[in-house]
Coordinates of C-alpha atoms in Angstrom, one line a residue:
M793 CA 188.1 157.1 132.1
R794 CA 185.3 154.8 132.5
R795 CA 182.0 155.7 133.1
F796 CA 179.5 154.9 136.1
N797 CA 176.3 155.2 136.9
V798 CA 176.2 155.4 140.5
T799 CA 172.7 155.8 142.8
V800 CA 173.0 156.9 146.6
N801 CA 170.3 157.4 148.7
G802 CA 167.9 157.2 145.1
V803 CA 169.8 159.7 143.0
A804 CA 171.8 158.8 140.2
Y805 CA 174.9 160.1 139.4
D806 CA 177.3 159.5 136.0
V807 CA 180.5 159.5 137.3
E808 CA 183.6 159.2 135.4
I809 CA 186.8 157.4 136.6
E810 CA 190.1 157.4 136.2
E811 CA 192.3 154.4 135.5
V812 CA 195.1 154.3 137.6
G813 CA 198.2 153.1 135.3
A814 CA 196.9 154.2 132.4
T815 CA 199.1 155.1 129.1
A816 CA 200.5 158.2 128.8
A817 CA 198.4 159.3 125.6
Q818 CA 195.1 159.9 127.5
T819 CA 194.5 163.6 128.7
P820 CA 195.4 163.7 132.3
A821 CA 192.0 164.3 134.3
P822 CA 190.8 165.0 137.3
A823 CA 190.7 161.1 139.9
A824 CA 186.9 161.7 139.9
A825 CA 184.7 163.6 138.1
V826 CA 180.9 164.2 138.8
Q827 CA 178.4 165.3 136.7
A828 CA 174.7 166.8 137.8
P829 CA 172.4 164.0 139.6
K830 CA 170.3 162.2 136.9
T831 CA 167.0 162.5 138.3
A832 CA 165.7 158.7 139.6
A833 CA 162.1 157.8 138.6
P834 CA 160.4 158.7 141.4
A835 CA 158.9 155.6 143.6
A836 CA 155.7 154.4 142.7
K837 CA 153.5 155.7 145.9
P838 CA 150.8 153.7 147.3
A839 CA 146.7 154.6 146.4
S840 CA 145.8 156.6 149.1
V841 CA 142.9 154.9 151.1
G842 CA 142.3 157.2 154.3
G843 CA 142.5 156.8 157.7
T844 CA 145.7 156.8 159.8
E845 CA 148.5 156.1 158.5
V846 CA 151.5 153.7 160.3
K847 CA 154.7 155.2 159.1
A848 CA 158.5 153.5 159.5
P849 CA 160.3 156.0 161.7
M850 CA 163.7 155.2 160.7
P851 CA 164.9 153.5 157.2
G852 CA 165.2 149.9 158.0
T853 CA 164.0 146.3 156.5
I854 CA 160.1 144.8 157.1
L855 CA 160.8 141.6 158.7
K856 CA 157.1 140.0 159.4
I857 CA 153.8 141.7 158.9
N858 CA 152.1 140.9 161.9
V859 CA 148.2 142.3 160.2
T860 CA 146.3 141.5 156.6
V861 CA 143.7 144.1 155.4
G862 CA 140.3 143.6 156.7
Q863 CA 141.8 142.9 160.0
S864 CA 141.0 144.3 163.1
V865 CA 143.2 146.2 164.9
K866 CA 143.6 147.9 168.5
K867 CA 145.5 150.3 170.0
G868 CA 149.0 149.2 170.7
D869 CA 148.5 146.6 168.6
I870 CA 151.9 145.4 167.0
V871 CA 151.2 145.7 163.2
A872 CA 154.9 145.2 161.7
V873 CA 158.2 144.0 162.7
L874 CA 161.1 146.5 161.4
E875 CA 165.1 145.7 161.4
A876 CA 167.1 148.6 162.2
M877 CA 170.6 148.8 163.4
K878 CA 170.9 145.3 163.8
M879 CA 168.2 145.6 166.3
E880 CA 164.0 144.6 165.8
N881 CA 161.4 147.3 166.5
E882 CA 157.8 146.9 166.8
I883 CA 155.9 149.1 165.0
F884 CA 152.1 149.8 166.9
A885 CA 149.1 150.7 165.6
P886 CA 148.4 154.1 166.8
V887 CA 144.4 154.2 167.1
D888 CA 141.5 151.6 167.0
G889 CA 140.4 150.9 163.5
T890 CA 140.9 147.8 160.9
V891 CA 143.4 147.5 158.5
A892 CA 142.8 149.3 154.8
A893 CA 145.8 148.8 153.1
V894 CA 149.4 147.0 154.4
N895 CA 151.4 149.0 151.2
V896 CA 155.0 146.9 152.8
N897 CA 156.4 142.7 152.0
K898 CA 158.1 141.2 154.4
G899 CA 161.7 141.2 153.4
A900 CA 160.9 144.6 151.9
S901 CA 163.4 147.8 152.7
V902 CA 161.7 151.2 154.3
K903 CA 162.6 154.5 154.5
T904 CA 161.8 157.0 157.3
D905 CA 158.4 158.2 156.9
D906 CA 157.2 155.2 154.4
V907 CA 153.7 153.8 155.2
I908 CA 153.7 150.1 156.4
V909 CA 149.8 150.0 156.7
S910 CA 146.6 152.0 156.8
I911 CA 143.9 151.8 159.3
K912 CA 140.2 153.0 159.3

């Protein structure tokens, strides 16, 4: 038996896998035994700056950030471009205001509802 740590969707699992062709002296075991998941360290959440949070509508990769902290934006301005399922999705500002925080970098992977930018 060989042991591996496998992470699926941010949850770590300790997995034992039987080697094919293992010697007869080894005790037979199920093909894969999964133990209770280990609790993965929670991802650091950005400090709340208040205002309106612009969240990722789906999981994907940030291709482009079009705003910087302190920049004024109007409702409908493109704040970022998110690639998901081989399509580029423009993320729009839902309100007029000033960018208070940019919580992701170009190339970052995001999950659904991760905060991309905050607007005050």
